[in-house]
PDB file of C-alpha atoms in Angstrom:
ATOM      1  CA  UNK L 220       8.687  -5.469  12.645  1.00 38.00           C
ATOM      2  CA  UNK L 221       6.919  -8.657  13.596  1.00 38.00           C
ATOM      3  CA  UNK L 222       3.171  -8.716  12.458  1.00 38.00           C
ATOM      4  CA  UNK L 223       1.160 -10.667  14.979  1.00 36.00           C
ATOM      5  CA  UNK L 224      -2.411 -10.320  13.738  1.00 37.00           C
ATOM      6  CA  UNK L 225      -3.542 -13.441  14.176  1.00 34.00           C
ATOM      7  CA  UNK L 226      -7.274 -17.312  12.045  1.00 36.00           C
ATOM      8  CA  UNK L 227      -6.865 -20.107   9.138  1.00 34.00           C
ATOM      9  CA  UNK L 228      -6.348 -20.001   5.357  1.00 33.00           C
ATOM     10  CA  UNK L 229      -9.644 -21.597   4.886  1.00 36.00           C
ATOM     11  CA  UNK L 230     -11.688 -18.831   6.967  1.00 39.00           C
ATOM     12  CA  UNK L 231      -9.792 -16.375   4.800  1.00 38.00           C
ATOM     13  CA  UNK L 232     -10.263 -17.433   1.386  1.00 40.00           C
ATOM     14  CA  UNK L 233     -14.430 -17.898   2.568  1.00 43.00           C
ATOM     15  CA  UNK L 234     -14.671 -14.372   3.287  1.00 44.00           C
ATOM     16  CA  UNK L 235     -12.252 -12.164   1.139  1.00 44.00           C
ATOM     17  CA  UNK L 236     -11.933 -12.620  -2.299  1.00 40.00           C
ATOM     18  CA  UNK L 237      -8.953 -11.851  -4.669  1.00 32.00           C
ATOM     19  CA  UNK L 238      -8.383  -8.873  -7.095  1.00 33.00           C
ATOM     20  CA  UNK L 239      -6.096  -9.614 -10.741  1.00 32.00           C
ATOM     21  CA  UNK L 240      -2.900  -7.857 -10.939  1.00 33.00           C
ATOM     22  CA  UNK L 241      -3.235  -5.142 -13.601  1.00 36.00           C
ATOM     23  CA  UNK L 242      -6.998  -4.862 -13.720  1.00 39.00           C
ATOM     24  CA  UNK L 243      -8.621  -1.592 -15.006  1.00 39.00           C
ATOM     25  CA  UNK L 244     -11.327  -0.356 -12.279  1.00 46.00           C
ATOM     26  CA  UNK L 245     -14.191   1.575 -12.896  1.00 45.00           C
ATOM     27  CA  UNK L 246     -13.475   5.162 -12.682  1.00 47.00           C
ATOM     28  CA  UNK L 247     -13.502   6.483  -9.487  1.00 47.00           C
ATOM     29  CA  UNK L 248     -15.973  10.010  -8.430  1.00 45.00           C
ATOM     30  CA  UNK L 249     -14.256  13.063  -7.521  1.00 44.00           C
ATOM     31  CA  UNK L 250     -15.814  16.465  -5.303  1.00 42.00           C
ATOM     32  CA  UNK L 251     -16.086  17.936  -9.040  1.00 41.00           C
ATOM     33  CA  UNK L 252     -17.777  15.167 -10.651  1.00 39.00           C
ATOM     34  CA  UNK L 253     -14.545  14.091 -12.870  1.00 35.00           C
ATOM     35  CA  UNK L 254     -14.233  10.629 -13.062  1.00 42.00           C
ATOM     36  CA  UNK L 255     -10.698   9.476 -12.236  1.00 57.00           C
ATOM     37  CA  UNK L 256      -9.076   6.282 -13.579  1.00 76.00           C
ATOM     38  CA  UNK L 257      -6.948   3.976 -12.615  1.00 85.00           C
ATOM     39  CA  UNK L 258      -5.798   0.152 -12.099  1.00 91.00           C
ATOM     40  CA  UNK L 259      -5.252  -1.966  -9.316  1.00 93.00           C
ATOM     41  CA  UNK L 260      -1.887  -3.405  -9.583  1.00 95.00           C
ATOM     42  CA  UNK L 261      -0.748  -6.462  -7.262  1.00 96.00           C
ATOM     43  CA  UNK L 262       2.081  -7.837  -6.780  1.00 97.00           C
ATOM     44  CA  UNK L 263       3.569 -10.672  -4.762  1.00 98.00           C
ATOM     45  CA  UNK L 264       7.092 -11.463  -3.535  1.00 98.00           C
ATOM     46  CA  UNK L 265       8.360 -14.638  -1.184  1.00 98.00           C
ATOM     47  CA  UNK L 266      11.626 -15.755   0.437  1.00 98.00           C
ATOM     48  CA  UNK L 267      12.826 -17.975   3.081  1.00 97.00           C
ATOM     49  CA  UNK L 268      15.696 -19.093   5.064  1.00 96.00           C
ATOM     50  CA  UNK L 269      16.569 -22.533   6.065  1.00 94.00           C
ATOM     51  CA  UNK L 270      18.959 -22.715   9.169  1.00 90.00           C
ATOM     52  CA  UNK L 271      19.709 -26.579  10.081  1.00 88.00           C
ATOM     53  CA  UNK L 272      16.534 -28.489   9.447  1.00 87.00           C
ATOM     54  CA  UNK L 273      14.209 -25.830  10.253  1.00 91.00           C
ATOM     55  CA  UNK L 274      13.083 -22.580   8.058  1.00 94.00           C
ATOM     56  CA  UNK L 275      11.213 -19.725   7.439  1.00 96.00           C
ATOM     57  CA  UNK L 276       9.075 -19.237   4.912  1.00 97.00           C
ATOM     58  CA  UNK L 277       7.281 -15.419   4.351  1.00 98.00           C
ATOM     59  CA  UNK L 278       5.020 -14.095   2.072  1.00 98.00           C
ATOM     60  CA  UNK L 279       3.745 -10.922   1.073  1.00 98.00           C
ATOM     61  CA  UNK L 280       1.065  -9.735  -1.439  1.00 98.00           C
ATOM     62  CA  UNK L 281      -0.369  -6.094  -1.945  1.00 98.00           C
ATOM     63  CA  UNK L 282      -2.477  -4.705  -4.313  1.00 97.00           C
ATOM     64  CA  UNK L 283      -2.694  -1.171  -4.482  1.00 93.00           C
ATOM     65  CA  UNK L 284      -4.407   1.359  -7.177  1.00 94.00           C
ATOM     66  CA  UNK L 285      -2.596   3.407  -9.066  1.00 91.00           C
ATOM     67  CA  UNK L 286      -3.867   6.508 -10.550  1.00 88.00           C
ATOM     68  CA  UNK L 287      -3.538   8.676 -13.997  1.00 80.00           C
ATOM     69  CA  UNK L 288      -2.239  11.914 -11.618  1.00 75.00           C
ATOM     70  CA  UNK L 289      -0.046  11.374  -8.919  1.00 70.00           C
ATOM     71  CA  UNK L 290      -1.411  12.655  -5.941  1.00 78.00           C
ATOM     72  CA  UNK L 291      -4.908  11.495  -5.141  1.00 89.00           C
ATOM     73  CA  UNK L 292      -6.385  11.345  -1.683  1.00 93.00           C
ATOM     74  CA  UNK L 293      -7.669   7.736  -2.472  1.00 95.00           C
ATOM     75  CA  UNK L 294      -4.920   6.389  -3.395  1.00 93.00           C
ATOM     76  CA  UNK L 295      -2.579   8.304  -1.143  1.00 93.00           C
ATOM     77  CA  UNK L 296      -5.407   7.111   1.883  1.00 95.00           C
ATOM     78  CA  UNK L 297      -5.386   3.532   0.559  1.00 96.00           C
ATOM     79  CA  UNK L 298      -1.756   3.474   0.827  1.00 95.00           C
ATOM     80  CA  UNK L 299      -1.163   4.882   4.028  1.00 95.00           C
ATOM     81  CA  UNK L 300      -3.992   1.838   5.503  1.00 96.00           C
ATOM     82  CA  UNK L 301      -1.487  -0.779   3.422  1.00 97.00           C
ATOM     83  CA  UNK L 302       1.614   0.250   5.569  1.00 95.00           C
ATOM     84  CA  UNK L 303      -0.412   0.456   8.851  1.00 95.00           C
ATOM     85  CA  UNK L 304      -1.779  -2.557   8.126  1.00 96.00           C
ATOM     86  CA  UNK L 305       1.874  -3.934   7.426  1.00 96.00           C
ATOM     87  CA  UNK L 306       3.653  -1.738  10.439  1.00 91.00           C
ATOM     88  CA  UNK L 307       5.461  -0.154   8.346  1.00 87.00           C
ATOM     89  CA  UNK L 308       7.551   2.639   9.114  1.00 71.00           C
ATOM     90  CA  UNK L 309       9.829   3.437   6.108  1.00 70.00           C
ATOM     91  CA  UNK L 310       7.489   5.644   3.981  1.00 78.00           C
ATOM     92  CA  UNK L 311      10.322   6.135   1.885  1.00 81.00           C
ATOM     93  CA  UNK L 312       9.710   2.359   0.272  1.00 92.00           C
ATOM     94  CA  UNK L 313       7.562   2.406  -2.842  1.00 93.00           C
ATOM     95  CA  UNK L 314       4.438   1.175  -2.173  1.00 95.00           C
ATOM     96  CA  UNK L 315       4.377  -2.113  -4.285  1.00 95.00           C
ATOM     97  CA  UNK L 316       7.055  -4.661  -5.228  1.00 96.00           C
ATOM     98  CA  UNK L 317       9.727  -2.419  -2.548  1.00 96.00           C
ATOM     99  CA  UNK L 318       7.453  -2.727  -0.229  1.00 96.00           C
ATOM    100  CA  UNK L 319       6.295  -6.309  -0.351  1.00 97.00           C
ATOM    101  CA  UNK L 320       9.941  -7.447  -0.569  1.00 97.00           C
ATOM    102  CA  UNK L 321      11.176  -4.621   2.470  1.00 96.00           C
ATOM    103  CA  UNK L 322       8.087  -6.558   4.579  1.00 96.00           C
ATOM    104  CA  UNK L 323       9.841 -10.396   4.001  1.00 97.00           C
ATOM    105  CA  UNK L 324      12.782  -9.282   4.356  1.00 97.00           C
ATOM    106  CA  UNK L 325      12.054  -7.886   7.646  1.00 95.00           C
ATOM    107  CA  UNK L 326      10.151 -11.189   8.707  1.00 96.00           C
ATOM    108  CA  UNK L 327      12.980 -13.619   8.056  1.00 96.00           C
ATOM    109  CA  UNK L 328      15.058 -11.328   9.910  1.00 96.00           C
ATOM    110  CA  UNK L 329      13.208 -10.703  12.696  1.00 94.00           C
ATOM    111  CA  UNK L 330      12.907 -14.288  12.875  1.00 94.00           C
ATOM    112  CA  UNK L 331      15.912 -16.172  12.474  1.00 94.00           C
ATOM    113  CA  UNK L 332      17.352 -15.823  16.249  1.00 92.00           C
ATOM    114  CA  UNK L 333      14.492 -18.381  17.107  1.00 90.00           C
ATOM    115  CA  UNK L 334      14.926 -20.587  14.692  1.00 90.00           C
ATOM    116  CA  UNK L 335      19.091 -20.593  15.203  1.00 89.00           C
ATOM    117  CA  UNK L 336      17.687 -21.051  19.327  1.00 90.00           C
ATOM    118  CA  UNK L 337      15.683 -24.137  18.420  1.00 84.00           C
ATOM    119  CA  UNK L 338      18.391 -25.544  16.578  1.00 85.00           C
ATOM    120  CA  UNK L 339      20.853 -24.923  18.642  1.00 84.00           C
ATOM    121  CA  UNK L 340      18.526 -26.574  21.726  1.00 83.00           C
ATOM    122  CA  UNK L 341      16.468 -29.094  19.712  1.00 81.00           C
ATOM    123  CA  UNK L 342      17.711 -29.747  16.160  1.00 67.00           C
ATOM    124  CA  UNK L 343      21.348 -31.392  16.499  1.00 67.00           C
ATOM    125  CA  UNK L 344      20.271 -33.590  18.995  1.00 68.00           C
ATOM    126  CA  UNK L 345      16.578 -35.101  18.860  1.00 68.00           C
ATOM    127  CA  UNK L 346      16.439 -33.854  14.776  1.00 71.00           C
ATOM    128  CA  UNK L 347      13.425 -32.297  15.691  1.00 81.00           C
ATOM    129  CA  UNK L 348      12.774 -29.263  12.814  1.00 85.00           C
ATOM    130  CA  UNK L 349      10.703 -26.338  13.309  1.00 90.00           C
ATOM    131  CA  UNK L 350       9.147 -24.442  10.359  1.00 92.00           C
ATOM    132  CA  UNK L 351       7.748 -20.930  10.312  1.00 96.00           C
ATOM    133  CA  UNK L 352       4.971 -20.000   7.626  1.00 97.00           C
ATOM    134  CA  UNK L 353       4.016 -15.839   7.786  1.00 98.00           C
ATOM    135  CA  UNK L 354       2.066 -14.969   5.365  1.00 98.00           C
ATOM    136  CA  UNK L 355       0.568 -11.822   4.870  1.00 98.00           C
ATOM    137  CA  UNK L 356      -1.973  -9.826   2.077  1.00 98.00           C
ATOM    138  CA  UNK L 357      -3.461  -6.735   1.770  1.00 98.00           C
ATOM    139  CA  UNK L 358      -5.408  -5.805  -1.916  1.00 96.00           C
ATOM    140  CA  UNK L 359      -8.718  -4.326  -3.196  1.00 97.00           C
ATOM    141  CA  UNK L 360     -11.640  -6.629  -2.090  1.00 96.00           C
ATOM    142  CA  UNK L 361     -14.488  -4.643  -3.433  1.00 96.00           C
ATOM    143  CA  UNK L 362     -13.711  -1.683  -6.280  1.00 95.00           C
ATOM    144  CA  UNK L 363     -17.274   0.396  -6.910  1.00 94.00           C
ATOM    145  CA  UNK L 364     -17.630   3.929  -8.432  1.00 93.00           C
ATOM    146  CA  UNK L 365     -18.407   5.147  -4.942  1.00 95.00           C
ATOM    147  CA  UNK L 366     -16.582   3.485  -2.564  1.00 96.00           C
ATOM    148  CA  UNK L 367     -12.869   0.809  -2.434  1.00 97.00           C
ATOM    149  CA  UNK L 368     -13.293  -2.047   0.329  1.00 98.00           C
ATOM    150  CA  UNK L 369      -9.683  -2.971   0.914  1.00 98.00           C
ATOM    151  CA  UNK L 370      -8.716  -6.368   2.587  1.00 98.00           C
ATOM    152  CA  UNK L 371      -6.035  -7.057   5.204  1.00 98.00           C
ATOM    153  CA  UNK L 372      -5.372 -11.396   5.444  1.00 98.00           C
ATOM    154  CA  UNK L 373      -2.471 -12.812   7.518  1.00 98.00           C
ATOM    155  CA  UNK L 374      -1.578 -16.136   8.528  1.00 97.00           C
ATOM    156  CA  UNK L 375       1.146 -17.005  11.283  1.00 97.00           C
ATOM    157  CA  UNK L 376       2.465 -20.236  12.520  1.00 96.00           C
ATOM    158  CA  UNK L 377       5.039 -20.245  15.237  1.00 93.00           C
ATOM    159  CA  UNK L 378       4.836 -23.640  16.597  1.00 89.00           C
ATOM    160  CA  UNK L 379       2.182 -25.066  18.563  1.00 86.00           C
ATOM    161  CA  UNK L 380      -0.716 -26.858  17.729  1.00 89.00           C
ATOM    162  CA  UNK L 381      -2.020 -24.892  15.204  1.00 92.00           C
ATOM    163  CA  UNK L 382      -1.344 -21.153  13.521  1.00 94.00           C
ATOM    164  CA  UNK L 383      -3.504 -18.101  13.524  1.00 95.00           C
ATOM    165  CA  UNK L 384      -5.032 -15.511  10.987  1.00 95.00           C
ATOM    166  CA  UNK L 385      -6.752 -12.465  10.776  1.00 97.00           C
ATOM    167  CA  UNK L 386      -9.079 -11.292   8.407  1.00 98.00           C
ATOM    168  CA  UNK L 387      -9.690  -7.072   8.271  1.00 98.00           C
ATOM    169  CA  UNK L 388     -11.513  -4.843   5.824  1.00 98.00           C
ATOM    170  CA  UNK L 389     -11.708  -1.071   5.234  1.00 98.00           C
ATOM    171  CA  UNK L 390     -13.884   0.804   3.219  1.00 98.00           C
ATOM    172  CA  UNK L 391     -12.943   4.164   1.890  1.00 98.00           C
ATOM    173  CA  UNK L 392     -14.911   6.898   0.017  1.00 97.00           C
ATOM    174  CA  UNK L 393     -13.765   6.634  -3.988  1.00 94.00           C
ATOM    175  CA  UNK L 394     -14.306  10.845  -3.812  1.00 93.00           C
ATOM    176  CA  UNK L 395     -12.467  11.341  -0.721  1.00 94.00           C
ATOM    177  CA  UNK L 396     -10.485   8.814   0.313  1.00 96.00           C
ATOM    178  CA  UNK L 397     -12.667   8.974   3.758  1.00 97.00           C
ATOM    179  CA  UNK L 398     -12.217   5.852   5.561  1.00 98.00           C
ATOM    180  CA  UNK L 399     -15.445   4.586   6.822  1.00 98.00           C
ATOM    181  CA  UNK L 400     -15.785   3.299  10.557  1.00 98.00           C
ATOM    182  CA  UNK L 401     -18.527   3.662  12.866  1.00 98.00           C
ATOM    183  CA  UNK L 402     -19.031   7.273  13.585  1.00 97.00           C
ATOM    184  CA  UNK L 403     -19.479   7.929   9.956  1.00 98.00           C
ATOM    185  CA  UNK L 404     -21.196   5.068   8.790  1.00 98.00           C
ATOM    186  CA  UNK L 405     -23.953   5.037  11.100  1.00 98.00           C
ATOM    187  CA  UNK L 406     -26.558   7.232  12.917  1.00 98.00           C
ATOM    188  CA  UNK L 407     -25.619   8.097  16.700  1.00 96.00           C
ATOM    189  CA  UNK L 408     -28.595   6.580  17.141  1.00 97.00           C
ATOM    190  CA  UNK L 409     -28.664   3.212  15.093  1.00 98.00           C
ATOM    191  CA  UNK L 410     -26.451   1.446  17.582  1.00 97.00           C
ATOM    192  CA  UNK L 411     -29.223  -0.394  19.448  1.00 97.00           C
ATOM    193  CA  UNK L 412     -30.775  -1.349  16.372  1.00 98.00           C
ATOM    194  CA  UNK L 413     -28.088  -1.997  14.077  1.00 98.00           C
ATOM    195  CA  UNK L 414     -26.798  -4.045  16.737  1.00 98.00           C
ATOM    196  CA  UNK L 415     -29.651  -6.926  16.885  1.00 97.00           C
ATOM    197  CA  UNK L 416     -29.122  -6.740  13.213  1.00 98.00           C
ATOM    198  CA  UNK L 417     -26.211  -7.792  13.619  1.00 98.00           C
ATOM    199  CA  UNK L 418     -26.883 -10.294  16.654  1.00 98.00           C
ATOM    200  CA  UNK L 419     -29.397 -12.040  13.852  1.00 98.00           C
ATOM    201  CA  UNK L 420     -27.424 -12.487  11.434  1.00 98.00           C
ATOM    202  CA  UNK L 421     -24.909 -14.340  13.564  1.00 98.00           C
ATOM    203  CA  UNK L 422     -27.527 -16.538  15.136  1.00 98.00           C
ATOM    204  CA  UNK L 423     -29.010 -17.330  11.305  1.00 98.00           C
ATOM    205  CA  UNK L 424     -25.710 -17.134   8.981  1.00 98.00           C
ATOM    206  CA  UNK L 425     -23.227 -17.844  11.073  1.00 97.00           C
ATOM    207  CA  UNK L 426     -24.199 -20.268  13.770  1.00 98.00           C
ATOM    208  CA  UNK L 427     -27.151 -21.470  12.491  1.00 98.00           C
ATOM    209  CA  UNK L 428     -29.061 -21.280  16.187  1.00 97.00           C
ATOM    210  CA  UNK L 429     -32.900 -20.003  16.570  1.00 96.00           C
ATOM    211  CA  UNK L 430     -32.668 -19.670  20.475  1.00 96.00           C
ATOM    212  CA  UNK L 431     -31.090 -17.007  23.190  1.00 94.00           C
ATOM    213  CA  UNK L 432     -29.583 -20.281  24.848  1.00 95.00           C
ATOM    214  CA  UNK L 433     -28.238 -21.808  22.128  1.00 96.00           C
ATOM    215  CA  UNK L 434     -26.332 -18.353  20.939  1.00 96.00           C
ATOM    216  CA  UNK L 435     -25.051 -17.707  24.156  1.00 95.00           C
ATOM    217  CA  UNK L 436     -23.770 -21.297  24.466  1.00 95.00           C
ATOM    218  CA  UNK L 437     -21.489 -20.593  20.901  1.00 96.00           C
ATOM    219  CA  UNK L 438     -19.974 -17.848  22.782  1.00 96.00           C
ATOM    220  CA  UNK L 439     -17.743 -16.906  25.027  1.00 94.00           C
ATOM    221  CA  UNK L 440     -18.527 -14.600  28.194  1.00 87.00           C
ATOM    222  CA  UNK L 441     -21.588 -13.590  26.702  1.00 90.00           C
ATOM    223  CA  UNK L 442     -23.792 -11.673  29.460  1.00 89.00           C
ATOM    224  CA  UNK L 443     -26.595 -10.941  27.160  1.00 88.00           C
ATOM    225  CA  UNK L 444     -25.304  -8.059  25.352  1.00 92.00           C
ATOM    226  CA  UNK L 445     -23.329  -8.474  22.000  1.00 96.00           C
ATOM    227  CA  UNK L 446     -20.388  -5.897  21.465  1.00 96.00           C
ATOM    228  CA  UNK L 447     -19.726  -4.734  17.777  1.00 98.00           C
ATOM    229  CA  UNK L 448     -16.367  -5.911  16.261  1.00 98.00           C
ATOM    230  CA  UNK L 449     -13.366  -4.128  17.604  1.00 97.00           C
ATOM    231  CA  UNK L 450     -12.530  -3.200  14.027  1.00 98.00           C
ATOM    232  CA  UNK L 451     -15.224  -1.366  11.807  1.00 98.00           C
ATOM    233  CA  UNK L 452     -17.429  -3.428   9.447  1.00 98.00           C
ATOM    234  CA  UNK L 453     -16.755  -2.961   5.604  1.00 98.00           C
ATOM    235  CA  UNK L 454     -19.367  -2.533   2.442  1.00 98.00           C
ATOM    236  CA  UNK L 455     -19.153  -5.834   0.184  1.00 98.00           C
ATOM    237  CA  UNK L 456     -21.181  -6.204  -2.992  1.00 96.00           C
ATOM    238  CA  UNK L 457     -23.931  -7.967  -0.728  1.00 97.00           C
ATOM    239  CA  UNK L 458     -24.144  -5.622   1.787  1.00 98.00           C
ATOM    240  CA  UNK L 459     -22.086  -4.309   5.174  1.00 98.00           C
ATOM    241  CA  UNK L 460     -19.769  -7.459   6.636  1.00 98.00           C
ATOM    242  CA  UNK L 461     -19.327  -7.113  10.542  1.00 98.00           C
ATOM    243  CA  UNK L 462     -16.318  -9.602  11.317  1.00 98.00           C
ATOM    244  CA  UNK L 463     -14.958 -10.435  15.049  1.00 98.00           C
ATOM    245  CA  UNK L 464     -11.294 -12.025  15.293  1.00 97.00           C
ATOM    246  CA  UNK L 465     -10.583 -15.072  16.383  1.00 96.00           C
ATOM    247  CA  UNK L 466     -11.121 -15.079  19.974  1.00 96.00           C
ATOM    248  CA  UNK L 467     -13.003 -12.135  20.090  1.00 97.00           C
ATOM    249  CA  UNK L 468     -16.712 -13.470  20.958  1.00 97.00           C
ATOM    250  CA  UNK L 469     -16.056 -17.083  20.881  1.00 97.00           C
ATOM    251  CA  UNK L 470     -13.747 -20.134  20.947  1.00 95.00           C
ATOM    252  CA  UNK L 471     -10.563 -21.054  18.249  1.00 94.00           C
ATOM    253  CA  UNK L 472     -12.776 -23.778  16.979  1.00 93.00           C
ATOM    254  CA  UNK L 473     -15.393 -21.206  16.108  1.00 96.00           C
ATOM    255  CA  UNK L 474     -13.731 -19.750  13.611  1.00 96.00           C
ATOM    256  CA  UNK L 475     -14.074 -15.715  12.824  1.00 97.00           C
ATOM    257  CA  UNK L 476     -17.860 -15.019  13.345  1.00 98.00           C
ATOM    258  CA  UNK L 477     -19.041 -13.197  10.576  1.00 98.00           C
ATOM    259  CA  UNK L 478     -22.460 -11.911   9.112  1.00 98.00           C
ATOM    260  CA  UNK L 479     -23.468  -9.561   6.381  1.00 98.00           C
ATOM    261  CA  UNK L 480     -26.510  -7.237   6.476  1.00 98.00           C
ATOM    262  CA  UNK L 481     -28.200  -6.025   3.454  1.00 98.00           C
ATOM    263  CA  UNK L 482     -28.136  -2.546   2.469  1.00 98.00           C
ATOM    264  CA  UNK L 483     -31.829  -2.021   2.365  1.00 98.00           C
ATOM    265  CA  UNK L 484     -32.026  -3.731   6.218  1.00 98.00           C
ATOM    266  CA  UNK L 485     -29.119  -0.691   6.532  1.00 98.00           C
ATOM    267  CA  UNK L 486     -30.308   2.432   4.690  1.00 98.00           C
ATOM    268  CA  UNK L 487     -32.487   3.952   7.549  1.00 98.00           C
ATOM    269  CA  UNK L 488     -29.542   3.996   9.943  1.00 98.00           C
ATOM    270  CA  UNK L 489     -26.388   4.842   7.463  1.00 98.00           C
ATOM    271  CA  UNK L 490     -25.551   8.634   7.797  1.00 98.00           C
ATOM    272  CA  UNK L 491     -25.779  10.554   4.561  1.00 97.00           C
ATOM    273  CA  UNK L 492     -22.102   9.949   4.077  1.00 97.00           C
ATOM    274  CA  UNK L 493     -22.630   6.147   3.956  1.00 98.00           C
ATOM    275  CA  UNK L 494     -25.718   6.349   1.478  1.00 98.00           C
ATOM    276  CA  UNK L 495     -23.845   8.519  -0.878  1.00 97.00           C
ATOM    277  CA  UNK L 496     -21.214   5.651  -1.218  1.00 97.00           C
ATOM    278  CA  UNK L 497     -24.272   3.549  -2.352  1.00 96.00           C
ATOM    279  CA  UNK L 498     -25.748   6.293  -4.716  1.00 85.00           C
ATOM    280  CA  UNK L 499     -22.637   7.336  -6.903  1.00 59.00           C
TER     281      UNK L 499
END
């Protein structure tokens, strides 16, 4: 079970904020028009495992909303993203406080044969220690009558010079449970534009550049043509965030470029799916 999605606690913390454990969200819209309530509970649990001079430390936090009736497509939608997000394959562990613990438990596991190996090869001898820090969150990011942005963070350090994160958002549908992506977010014919949306917003938010030159110097491989994000953007109170990974367009050092459009910039490309997300 070893998570490798791989950026830096600051990046994180700049672009996904936190929900409170317990808090009451508005009521989410159903296909009937009855509202539907329920809270957003999160809950954290941490271990670790010191072998010699080296350890492991893991964390694991998930917030997850739990509803008046028990089966709900939301929730039941939301839940099924929070184990994917966590490769999880035991759907028989309560998503929660089980599940958070069943995910550290798994990491120190997984992980102890390479600490024991550097030990073994490093530690008695040069008292060299090595320390693992895994860290990984997934909780509400955004809770709206119409729609629940949910937000995957993970940090890993192995060794080396430095560690990496990851930083990954869904949106889902509050009536549904309809995850959003690309297809049914946008127009088939909105990619050209919404794409030099989003190409402006990187040169103007993100890298602060006003030339062609400049932009393609902050990137890597860049041929002219800017992909979209390998995963789908996500609604945010401010508008739609499109996020790359580390890596993805441009250099360590760059960070995870980032940039959020307005909705209004949006509205004359989002299908009628997306605008009714807006509208309820």
């Amino acid at each position: 079970m070893k998570i490798y999605r791989l950026a830096t606690i600051a990046s994180i913390a700049a672009i996904m904020a936190s929900c409170s454990s317990g808090k009451k969200a508005d009521d989410a819209s159903t296909d009937d028009g009855i509202a539907t309530a329920y809270t957003v509970e999160t809950v954290t649990y941490k271990d670790s495992a010191i072998i010699g001079d080296s350890k492991i430390l893991a964390e694991c936090t998930i917030g997850h909303l739990k509803f008046d009736n028990a089966d709900n497509p939301l929730g039941d939608n939301i839940d099924r993203w929070i184990r994917h997000m966590l490769m999880d394959s035991a759907d028989s562990i309560a998503v929660g406080q089980p599940l958070a613990k069943h995910i550290v438990d798994g990491l120190i596991s997984e992980n102890e044969g390479d600490i024991r190996d550097w030990e073994e090869a490093f530690g008695k001898e040069s008292e060299i220690s090595m320390s693992y820090d895994l860290d990984y969150s997934v909780k509400p990011e955004v809770v709206a009558p119409g729609y629940v942005t949910m937000a995957f963070n993970s940090y890993v350090y192995t060794g080396g010079a430095h560690g990496g994160a990851a930083t990954i958002g869904r949106t889902f549908a509050a009536a549904t449970g309809e995850e959003m992506d690309y297809d049914n977010m946008f127009e088939a014919d909105a990619a050209d534009a919404v794409n030099e949306l989003v190409k402006k917003g990187l040169m103007e938010q993100y890298f602060k550049v006003k030339t062609e030159k400049e932009f393609e110097n902050a990137l890597m491989d860049y041929d002219g043509e800017l992909a979209f994000p390998a995963n789908a953007p996500f609604f945010t109170e401010e508008g739609v965030c499109f996020l790359y990974q580390q890596y993805e367009i441009a250099c360590y050092a760059a960070g995870m470029p980032q940039c959020v459009i307005p909705y209004d910039a949006l509205r004359p490309y989002f299908t009628k799916a997306a605008l009714s997300l807006l509208e309820d």
